[in-house]
Amino acid sequence: MKNAVLITIGDEILSGNTIDTNSNFIANELKNIGTKVLQIFTISDEIETIKKTIRTAFETGDVIITTGGLGPTRDDKTKKAIAEFFNDELALDEATFNHLKAYMEKRGRLEILERNREQAFVPTRSRVFQNHFGTAPCTMMEENGKLLFSLPGVPYEVKPLIKDQIIPYLHEKFSLNYISTRIVSVVGIPESILADIIENWELALPSNLSLSYLPVGTRVKLRLTATGSNETALQQQLEEEIQKLLPLIKDNVIATSEDKIEKILAGILTERKLTISTAESCTGGELAKMITSVPGSSNYFLGGIIPYAAEKKIGILNVKKETVEEFTVVSEQVAAEMAKGCQKLFDTDISLSTTGVAGPGKGEDGNEVGTVFYTIRVHDTEVTSKLYMPHLERLDFMYFVAQKIIQDLVGILINN
């Protein structure tokens, strides 16, 4: 197994203005070829800091990947730092310049600005991986069998460079094993009891397979990971082991392939040809966002509404004014009437509704922050539930509630 170190370069990451999504993506991709990330550094865009961090990374990593600090502006110092670290110099690379010129011509920029021309300057000892979605190339330096890749920081440029060029290169160069993973999603069994039920199966797993328990809300994800040289054989091996597992917990399994709950729901809705709609207050559209994030969701998601104000719940969803006055807008009664009105409004088989207090202040009726009622209505049957999570910040609250509702819906559909 090879080890890797990731270095994120840029003051915008350190300031909190930009979230580092690149490291998460790269680490996951490296994991799939048996390369373990030992450290992740986030550093400022300063030459000495970059050189010092690269030196530290080379002490532990076989593969070092930097992201950020490459661009047309003169304050980008990554290339200079790398050239100095390797006692190299920067020079114009004709292939990179021609690639850059063609890239810009396709976008109607016929004149190469001098600042863009500078991006074709790379360390003379480097191998270049051309960037097909941006202007800054990826370069690789090799020393004593260790590799340093320097990538731009824009995520939509990083992803294809990693997936299409760097991962295949690493896999071939180091003859790395494949790592295949399957997720079995289990509901209705606490983690400790689940572990007891499947203990004998787990102990009998082949040596190249490992099992992890990943609790998510009221769901437990069993992550089964296989390592070996033949990817097809690994996938077959995983399937065989899952088939041995299913008889033990079959009634509690909601999925054996998909990981994300919204994708699990998509499969069920598509298979059963069911339609769904949403009426959201405290989740602010998070339910609709999750459901429509899956390709093909237009086949089953007919629409959603965010009736934040009580009068909109009354006027659009036909929630009774008397219900609001008697029980307050954050109540199981209002949630139930919202779901019924939503189902009628969009003419769907299923409707979901939420009403609650996301915070940071209390609701108008004095309801505590973190209180939410939600209703899942399937045909003429409805289930209304309450959650109380005062410890969650507003956006985390919205996301958690949406996840929980979809998970509950999947459970209902699986058992009916």
Tab-separated table of C-alpha atoms in Angstrom:
chain	number	residue	atom	x	y	z
A	1	MET	CA	0.000	0.000	0.000
A	2	LYS	CA	1.196	3.508	-0.838
A	3	ASN	CA	0.730	6.496	1.455
A	4	ALA	CA	-0.331	9.962	0.415
A	5	VAL	CA	-0.232	13.488	1.800
A	6	LEU	CA	-2.583	16.226	0.584
A	7	ILE	CA	-1.716	19.920	0.697
A	8	THR	CA	-4.362	22.589	0.164
A	9	ILE	CA	-2.863	25.960	-0.649
A	10	GLY	CA	-4.701	29.249	-0.315
A	11	ASP	CA	-5.555	31.971	2.158
A	12	GLU	CA	-9.209	31.754	1.111
A	13	ILE	CA	-9.386	28.262	2.655
A	14	LEU	CA	-7.678	29.360	5.869
A	15	SER	CA	-9.998	32.344	6.238
A	16	GLY	CA	-13.082	30.140	6.053
A	17	ASN	CA	-14.397	31.914	2.966
A	18	THR	CA	-13.987	28.765	0.848
A	19	ILE	CA	-14.616	25.166	1.880
A	20	ASP	CA	-11.978	22.586	0.985
A	21	THR	CA	-13.987	19.937	-0.893
A	22	ASN	CA	-10.977	18.821	-2.929
A	23	SER	CA	-9.280	16.912	-0.110
A	24	ASN	CA	-12.381	14.871	0.612
A	25	PHE	CA	-12.778	13.961	-3.051
A	26	ILE	CA	-9.093	13.123	-3.604
A	27	ALA	CA	-8.868	11.014	-0.439
A	28	ASN	CA	-11.868	8.953	-1.550
A	29	GLU	CA	-10.405	8.397	-5.006
A	30	LEU	CA	-7.018	7.379	-3.593
A	31	LYS	CA	-8.709	4.989	-1.175
A	32	ASN	CA	-10.182	3.107	-4.136
A	33	ILE	CA	-6.706	2.200	-5.375
A	34	GLY	CA	-5.327	1.248	-1.991
A	35	THR	CA	-3.553	4.523	-1.257
A	36	LYS	CA	-4.008	5.796	2.284
A	37	VAL	CA	-3.977	9.505	3.077
A	38	LEU	CA	-1.840	10.020	6.190
A	39	GLN	CA	-2.021	13.798	6.486
A	40	ILE	CA	-3.908	16.770	5.059
A	41	PHE	CA	-2.331	20.216	5.336
A	42	THR	CA	-3.990	23.568	4.700
A	43	ILE	CA	-1.443	26.334	4.268
A	44	SER	CA	-1.033	29.918	3.125
A	45	ASP	CA	0.102	30.871	-0.349
A	46	GLU	CA	3.681	31.707	0.680
A	47	ILE	CA	6.766	30.245	-0.968
A	48	GLU	CA	8.631	29.304	2.215
A	49	THR	CA	5.523	27.796	3.792
A	50	ILE	CA	4.851	25.722	0.676
A	51	LYS	CA	8.450	24.475	0.528
A	52	LYS	CA	8.498	23.610	4.225
A	53	THR	CA	5.228	21.663	3.961
A	54	ILE	CA	6.377	19.749	0.876
A	55	ARG	CA	9.542	18.785	2.754
A	56	THR	CA	7.440	17.464	5.642
A	57	ALA	CA	5.116	15.626	3.260
A	58	PHE	CA	8.023	13.855	1.554
A	59	GLU	CA	9.070	12.407	4.914
A	60	THR	CA	5.896	10.306	5.185
A	61	GLY	CA	4.159	10.190	1.821
A	62	ASP	CA	4.859	8.322	-1.404
A	63	VAL	CA	2.380	10.513	-3.256
A	64	ILE	CA	1.975	14.211	-2.469
A	65	ILE	CA	-0.846	16.155	-4.078
A	66	THR	CA	-1.207	19.914	-3.828
A	67	THR	CA	-4.291	21.851	-4.870
A	68	GLY	CA	-4.558	25.605	-5.259
A	69	GLY	CA	-2.112	28.400	-5.833
A	70	LEU	CA	-2.068	27.980	-9.612
A	71	GLY	CA	-3.599	30.621	-11.808
A	72	PRO	CA	-3.043	33.579	-14.121
A	73	THR	CA	-2.449	36.075	-11.317
A	74	ARG	CA	1.053	37.076	-10.258
A	75	ASP	CA	0.469	36.303	-6.575
A	76	ASP	CA	0.261	32.555	-7.205
A	77	LYS	CA	3.488	31.162	-5.812
A	78	THR	CA	3.065	27.372	-5.912
A	79	LYS	CA	4.998	26.772	-9.131
A	80	LYS	CA	7.838	28.966	-7.960
A	81	ALA	CA	7.992	27.153	-4.630
A	82	ILE	CA	8.041	23.736	-6.313
A	83	ALA	CA	10.767	24.791	-8.739
A	84	GLU	CA	12.888	26.092	-5.864
A	85	PHE	CA	12.276	22.977	-3.767
A	86	PHE	CA	13.562	20.731	-6.566
A	87	ASN	CA	16.374	23.124	-7.564
A	88	ASP	CA	14.687	23.518	-10.922
A	89	GLU	CA	13.552	26.484	-12.966
A	90	LEU	CA	10.397	27.453	-14.825
A	91	ALA	CA	10.365	27.470	-18.627
A	92	LEU	CA	7.760	27.758	-21.371
A	93	ASP	CA	6.402	24.337	-22.333
A	94	GLU	CA	5.334	24.452	-25.980
A	95	ALA	CA	2.833	21.584	-25.677
A	96	THR	CA	1.169	23.261	-22.723
A	97	PHE	CA	1.145	26.630	-24.478
A	98	ASN	CA	-0.464	25.123	-27.586
A	99	HIS	CA	-3.030	23.364	-25.432
A	100	LEU	CA	-3.762	26.618	-23.601
A	101	LYS	CA	-4.087	28.507	-26.882
A	102	ALA	CA	-6.530	25.952	-28.326
A	103	TYR	CA	-8.521	25.960	-25.082
A	104	MET	CA	-8.934	29.737	-25.163
A	105	GLU	CA	-9.676	29.883	-28.884
A	106	LYS	CA	-12.577	27.471	-28.391
A	107	ARG	CA	-13.991	29.951	-25.911
A	108	GLY	CA	-13.691	32.920	-28.254
A	109	ARG	CA	-10.588	34.399	-26.640
A	110	LEU	CA	-8.299	34.575	-29.651
A	111	GLU	CA	-5.632	36.658	-27.987
A	112	ILE	CA	-3.502	34.978	-25.341
A	113	LEU	CA	-3.007	37.458	-22.533
A	114	GLU	CA	0.489	37.587	-21.116
A	115	ARG	CA	-0.780	36.501	-17.710
A	116	ASN	CA	-2.355	33.419	-19.299
A	117	ARG	CA	0.825	32.704	-21.233
A	118	GLU	CA	2.620	32.491	-17.904
A	119	GLN	CA	0.536	29.445	-17.059
A	120	ALA	CA	2.405	27.519	-19.751
A	121	PHE	CA	5.619	27.959	-17.746
A	122	VAL	CA	6.329	24.769	-15.770
A	123	PRO	CA	9.357	23.237	-13.994
A	124	THR	CA	11.678	21.849	-16.662
A	125	ARG	CA	11.842	18.406	-14.991
A	126	SER	CA	8.101	18.058	-14.622
A	127	ARG	CA	5.655	15.815	-16.439
A	128	VAL	CA	2.563	17.735	-17.502
A	129	PHE	CA	-1.021	16.502	-17.310
A	130	GLN	CA	-3.064	18.883	-19.434
A	131	ASN	CA	-6.142	20.483	-17.924
A	132	HIS	CA	-9.127	20.137	-20.266
A	133	PHE	CA	-11.443	22.236	-18.096
A	134	GLY	CA	-9.234	25.178	-17.186
A	135	THR	CA	-6.053	27.050	-18.011
A	136	ALA	CA	-3.650	25.852	-15.302
A	137	PRO	CA	-2.016	22.466	-16.054
A	138	CYS	CA	-1.191	19.781	-13.523
A	139	THR	CA	2.516	19.047	-13.147
A	140	MET	CA	4.270	16.091	-11.578
A	141	MET	CA	7.754	15.979	-10.116
A	142	GLU	CA	9.462	12.708	-9.178
A	143	GLU	CA	12.325	12.204	-6.745
A	144	ASN	CA	13.580	8.979	-5.164
A	145	GLY	CA	10.494	7.136	-6.350
A	146	LYS	CA	8.142	9.644	-4.709
A	147	LEU	CA	5.705	11.787	-6.691
A	148	LEU	CA	4.487	15.340	-6.237
A	149	PHE	CA	1.411	16.396	-8.218
A	150	SER	CA	0.467	20.061	-8.334
A	151	LEU	CA	-3.146	20.770	-9.323
A	152	PRO	CA	-5.249	23.926	-9.634
A	153	GLY	CA	-7.767	24.510	-6.875
A	154	VAL	CA	-11.051	24.750	-8.788
A	155	PRO	CA	-13.050	21.594	-7.921
A	156	TYR	CA	-14.494	21.067	-11.420
A	157	GLU	CA	-10.936	21.077	-12.752
A	158	VAL	CA	-9.547	18.886	-9.961
A	159	LYS	CA	-12.090	16.078	-10.349
A	160	PRO	CA	-11.408	15.134	-13.997
A	161	LEU	CA	-7.647	15.513	-13.534
A	162	ILE	CA	-7.743	13.093	-10.601
A	163	LYS	CA	-10.251	10.593	-12.012
A	164	ASP	CA	-9.191	10.525	-15.656
A	165	GLN	CA	-5.434	11.039	-15.467
A	166	ILE	CA	-3.768	10.832	-12.060
A	167	ILE	CA	-5.578	7.803	-10.617
A	168	PRO	CA	-4.991	5.679	-13.757
A	169	TYR	CA	-1.343	6.805	-13.800
A	170	LEU	CA	-0.797	5.861	-10.141
A	171	HIS	CA	-2.573	2.539	-10.535
A	172	GLU	CA	-0.349	1.538	-13.445
A	173	LYS	CA	2.918	2.930	-12.098
A	174	PHE	CA	2.696	1.280	-8.688
A	175	SER	CA	0.677	-1.807	-9.728
A	176	LEU	CA	-1.807	-0.975	-7.002
A	177	ASN	CA	-4.634	-3.211	-5.862
A	178	TYR	CA	-8.237	-2.312	-6.512
A	179	ILE	CA	-10.514	-1.607	-3.582
A	180	SER	CA	-14.242	-2.248	-4.102
A	181	THR	CA	-16.952	-1.271	-1.646
A	182	ARG	CA	-20.616	-2.126	-1.163
A	183	ILE	CA	-23.016	-0.573	1.321
A	184	VAL	CA	-25.846	-2.512	2.943
A	185	SER	CA	-28.345	-0.154	4.618
A	186	VAL	CA	-30.138	-1.578	7.650
A	187	VAL	CA	-33.028	-0.012	9.583
A	188	GLY	CA	-34.924	-1.066	12.685
A	189	ILE	CA	-32.018	-2.814	14.413
A	190	PRO	CA	-29.727	-1.017	16.902
A	191	GLU	CA	-26.051	-1.241	16.019
A	192	SER	CA	-25.096	-3.407	19.021
A	193	ILE	CA	-27.867	-5.929	18.353
A	194	LEU	CA	-27.058	-5.958	14.647
A	195	ALA	CA	-23.433	-6.799	15.452
A	196	ASP	CA	-24.571	-9.783	17.531
A	197	ILE	CA	-26.898	-11.045	14.797
A	198	ILE	CA	-24.259	-11.038	12.061
A	199	GLU	CA	-21.232	-11.902	14.204
A	200	ASN	CA	-20.694	-15.398	12.777
A	201	TRP	CA	-21.025	-14.103	9.223
A	202	GLU	CA	-18.542	-11.308	9.949
A	203	LEU	CA	-15.994	-13.677	11.506
A	204	ALA	CA	-16.181	-15.944	8.444
A	205	LEU	CA	-15.368	-13.153	5.950
A	206	PRO	CA	-12.327	-13.821	3.709
A	207	SER	CA	-9.109	-12.118	4.798
A	208	ASN	CA	-9.232	-9.590	1.961
A	209	LEU	CA	-12.630	-8.296	3.111
A	210	SER	CA	-13.349	-5.898	5.968
A	211	LEU	CA	-16.563	-4.633	7.535
A	212	SER	CA	-17.374	-1.218	9.026
A	213	TYR	CA	-20.478	-0.067	10.917
A	214	LEU	CA	-21.572	3.470	10.027
A	215	PRO	CA	-24.610	4.733	11.992
A	216	VAL	CA	-26.564	7.491	10.207
A	217	GLY	CA	-29.604	8.640	12.156
A	218	THR	CA	-31.708	5.535	12.702
A	219	ARG	CA	-29.989	3.710	9.860
A	220	VAL	CA	-26.853	1.587	10.101
A	221	LYS	CA	-24.728	1.351	6.972
A	222	LEU	CA	-22.650	-1.810	6.728
A	223	ARG	CA	-19.683	-0.973	4.533
A	224	LEU	CA	-18.076	-4.088	3.079
A	225	THR	CA	-14.658	-3.465	1.499
A	226	ALA	CA	-12.689	-5.905	-0.656
A	227	THR	CA	-9.063	-5.579	-1.788
A	228	GLY	CA	-7.426	-7.394	-4.698
A	229	SER	CA	-5.865	-7.224	-8.140
A	230	ASN	CA	-8.989	-8.068	-10.176
A	231	GLU	CA	-11.804	-5.544	-9.915
A	232	THR	CA	-14.441	-7.781	-11.505
A	233	ALA	CA	-13.576	-10.661	-9.169
A	234	LEU	CA	-13.846	-8.335	-6.157
A	235	GLN	CA	-17.313	-7.187	-7.142
A	236	GLN	CA	-18.423	-10.782	-7.543
A	237	GLN	CA	-16.945	-11.680	-4.154
A	238	LEU	CA	-18.803	-8.814	-2.484
A	239	GLU	CA	-22.081	-9.898	-4.032
A	240	GLU	CA	-21.578	-13.464	-2.808
A	241	GLU	CA	-20.954	-12.309	0.756
A	242	ILE	CA	-23.967	-9.989	0.717
A	243	GLN	CA	-26.162	-12.877	-0.408
A	244	LYS	CA	-24.931	-14.827	2.627
A	245	LEU	CA	-25.763	-11.848	4.863
A	246	LEU	CA	-29.291	-11.138	3.640
A	247	PRO	CA	-31.078	-14.167	5.173
A	248	LEU	CA	-29.930	-12.944	8.613
A	249	ILE	CA	-31.402	-9.422	8.364
A	250	LYS	CA	-33.456	-9.442	5.162
A	251	ASP	CA	-36.567	-7.764	6.629
A	252	ASN	CA	-34.486	-4.810	7.822
A	253	VAL	CA	-32.414	-4.170	4.687
A	254	ILE	CA	-33.505	-1.207	2.562
A	255	ALA	CA	-30.643	-1.249	0.049
A	256	THR	CA	-27.580	-3.290	-0.891
A	257	SER	CA	-25.914	-1.003	-3.418
A	258	GLU	CA	-26.827	2.650	-3.083
A	259	ASP	CA	-25.380	4.687	-0.232
A	260	LYS	CA	-27.347	7.945	-0.275
A	261	ILE	CA	-30.875	7.707	1.074
A	262	GLU	CA	-32.282	9.890	-1.717
A	263	LYS	CA	-30.966	7.436	-4.302
A	264	ILE	CA	-32.467	4.532	-2.387
A	265	LEU	CA	-35.800	6.368	-2.428
A	266	ALA	CA	-35.428	7.061	-6.147
A	267	GLY	CA	-35.100	3.352	-6.879
A	268	ILE	CA	-38.226	2.497	-4.905
A	269	LEU	CA	-40.341	5.268	-6.421
A	270	THR	CA	-39.221	4.393	-9.930
A	271	GLU	CA	-39.827	0.672	-9.477
A	272	ARG	CA	-43.313	1.191	-8.017
A	273	LYS	CA	-44.186	4.108	-10.319
A	274	LEU	CA	-45.099	6.371	-7.412
A	275	THR	CA	-45.163	10.170	-7.465
A	276	ILE	CA	-44.181	12.507	-4.632
A	277	SER	CA	-44.523	16.159	-3.583
A	278	THR	CA	-43.343	18.296	-0.672
A	279	ALA	CA	-44.709	21.100	1.510
A	280	GLU	CA	-41.884	22.527	3.590
A	281	SER	CA	-41.771	25.222	6.192
A	282	CYS	CA	-38.820	24.823	8.556
A	283	THR	CA	-36.723	22.798	6.071
A	284	GLY	CA	-36.902	25.563	3.473
A	285	GLY	CA	-36.810	23.321	0.402
A	286	GLU	CA	-34.133	20.906	1.637
A	287	LEU	CA	-36.418	17.912	1.064
A	288	ALA	CA	-37.144	18.946	-2.522
A	289	LYS	CA	-33.450	19.653	-3.070
A	290	MET	CA	-32.432	16.186	-1.916
A	291	ILE	CA	-35.122	14.412	-3.918
A	292	THR	CA	-34.357	16.311	-7.136
A	293	SER	CA	-30.585	15.856	-6.772
A	294	VAL	CA	-31.000	12.383	-8.288
A	295	PRO	CA	-30.989	12.145	-12.111
A	296	GLY	CA	-34.410	11.157	-13.425
A	297	SER	CA	-36.270	12.632	-10.452
A	298	SER	CA	-38.643	14.444	-12.819
A	299	ASN	CA	-40.297	11.056	-13.387
A	300	TYR	CA	-41.629	10.966	-9.827
A	301	PHE	CA	-41.214	14.401	-8.203
A	302	LEU	CA	-44.130	16.576	-9.369
A	303	GLY	CA	-43.482	19.673	-7.302
A	304	GLY	CA	-42.876	21.338	-3.976
A	305	ILE	CA	-43.965	24.416	-2.074
A	306	ILE	CA	-42.462	26.422	0.793
A	307	PRO	CA	-45.442	28.046	2.561
A	308	TYR	CA	-43.424	29.792	5.258
A	309	ALA	CA	-46.121	32.137	6.476
A	310	ALA	CA	-49.146	30.694	8.285
A	311	GLU	CA	-51.523	32.486	5.907
A	312	LYS	CA	-49.903	30.689	2.956
A	313	LYS	CA	-50.387	27.336	4.655
A	314	ILE	CA	-54.024	28.294	5.058
A	315	GLY	CA	-54.528	29.863	1.627
A	316	ILE	CA	-52.592	27.411	-0.552
A	317	LEU	CA	-52.694	24.109	1.328
A	318	ASN	CA	-56.125	24.563	2.921
A	319	VAL	CA	-54.818	24.233	6.475
A	320	LYS	CA	-57.733	25.271	8.688
A	321	LYS	CA	-57.324	28.618	10.429
A	322	GLU	CA	-58.953	27.083	13.499
A	323	THR	CA	-56.274	24.363	13.571
A	324	VAL	CA	-53.505	26.961	13.651
A	325	GLU	CA	-55.263	28.995	16.338
A	326	GLU	CA	-55.912	25.987	18.570
A	327	PHE	CA	-52.671	24.031	18.192
A	328	THR	CA	-50.206	26.691	16.818
A	329	VAL	CA	-48.554	26.535	13.431
A	330	VAL	CA	-45.852	24.188	14.750
A	331	SER	CA	-47.993	21.178	15.615
A	332	GLU	CA	-48.756	17.659	14.461
A	333	GLN	CA	-52.236	18.778	13.403
A	334	VAL	CA	-50.878	21.468	11.068
A	335	ALA	CA	-48.233	19.097	9.655
A	336	ALA	CA	-50.942	16.558	8.843
A	337	GLU	CA	-53.172	19.115	7.137
A	338	MET	CA	-50.201	20.468	5.156
A	339	ALA	CA	-49.406	17.005	3.830
A	340	LYS	CA	-53.012	16.366	2.852
A	341	GLY	CA	-53.261	19.719	1.099
A	342	CYS	CA	-49.951	19.164	-0.668
A	343	GLN	CA	-51.009	15.739	-1.913
A	344	LYS	CA	-54.197	17.262	-3.336
A	345	LEU	CA	-52.430	20.309	-4.796
A	346	PHE	CA	-49.917	18.260	-6.797
A	347	ASP	CA	-52.064	15.116	-7.184
A	348	THR	CA	-49.333	12.740	-6.003
A	349	ASP	CA	-49.272	9.325	-4.371
A	350	ILE	CA	-46.994	10.572	-1.604
A	351	SER	CA	-46.607	13.917	0.127
A	352	LEU	CA	-44.182	15.124	2.784
A	353	SER	CA	-44.639	18.127	5.062
A	354	THR	CA	-42.572	19.924	7.694
A	355	THR	CA	-43.367	22.650	10.200
A	356	GLY	CA	-41.005	23.682	12.957
A	357	VAL	CA	-38.519	26.150	14.376
A	358	ALA	CA	-35.073	26.051	12.757
A	359	GLY	CA	-33.766	28.920	14.898
A	360	PRO	CA	-31.875	30.766	16.125
A	361	GLY	CA	-34.884	32.423	17.770
A	362	LYS	CA	-38.068	30.881	19.182
A	363	GLY	CA	-41.154	30.577	17.018
A	364	GLU	CA	-43.896	33.201	17.085
A	365	ASP	CA	-46.047	30.874	19.204
A	366	GLY	CA	-43.278	30.230	21.719
A	367	ASN	CA	-42.232	26.871	20.293
A	368	GLU	CA	-38.674	25.940	21.196
A	369	VAL	CA	-35.835	26.062	18.678
A	370	GLY	CA	-35.198	22.609	17.252
A	371	THR	CA	-38.855	21.516	17.358
A	372	VAL	CA	-40.275	20.019	14.177
A	373	PHE	CA	-43.363	18.044	13.231
A	374	TYR	CA	-43.405	16.200	9.920
A	375	THR	CA	-45.989	14.107	8.141
A	376	ILE	CA	-45.451	11.349	5.608
A	377	ARG	CA	-48.629	10.681	3.647
A	378	VAL	CA	-48.787	7.639	1.346
A	379	HIS	CA	-52.105	7.430	-0.494
A	380	ASP	CA	-54.677	7.764	2.339
A	381	THR	CA	-52.350	6.698	5.161
A	382	GLU	CA	-50.333	9.224	7.103
A	383	VAL	CA	-47.728	9.128	9.842
A	384	THR	CA	-46.863	12.281	11.802
A	385	SER	CA	-43.741	12.446	13.952
A	386	LYS	CA	-41.964	14.959	16.180
A	387	LEU	CA	-38.271	15.710	16.535
A	388	TYR	CA	-36.546	17.995	19.020
A	389	MET	CA	-32.946	18.915	18.244
A	390	PRO	CA	-32.052	22.212	19.938
A	391	HIS	CA	-28.330	21.511	19.627
A	392	LEU	CA	-28.241	21.786	15.826
A	393	GLU	CA	-27.512	25.019	13.995
A	394	ARG	CA	-30.067	26.167	11.441
A	395	LEU	CA	-28.630	24.616	8.264
A	396	ASP	CA	-27.610	21.410	10.041
A	397	PHE	CA	-31.129	21.187	11.445
A	398	MET	CA	-32.701	21.479	7.978
A	399	TYR	CA	-30.405	18.842	6.519
A	400	PHE	CA	-30.858	16.381	9.393
A	401	VAL	CA	-34.656	16.664	9.304
A	402	ALA	CA	-34.765	16.120	5.536
A	403	GLN	CA	-32.508	13.072	5.827
A	404	LYS	CA	-34.646	11.624	8.620
A	405	ILE	CA	-37.909	12.115	6.735
A	406	ILE	CA	-36.657	10.431	3.573
A	407	GLN	CA	-35.235	7.601	5.642
A	408	ASP	CA	-38.582	7.151	7.415
A	409	LEU	CA	-40.393	7.174	4.076
A	410	VAL	CA	-38.102	4.485	2.695
A	411	GLY	CA	-38.795	2.366	5.772
A	412	ILE	CA	-42.544	2.779	5.330
A	413	LEU	CA	-42.421	1.842	1.663
A	414	ILE	CA	-40.168	-1.149	2.263
A	415	ASN	CA	-42.537	-2.564	4.879
A	416	ASN	CA	-45.726	-2.043	2.894
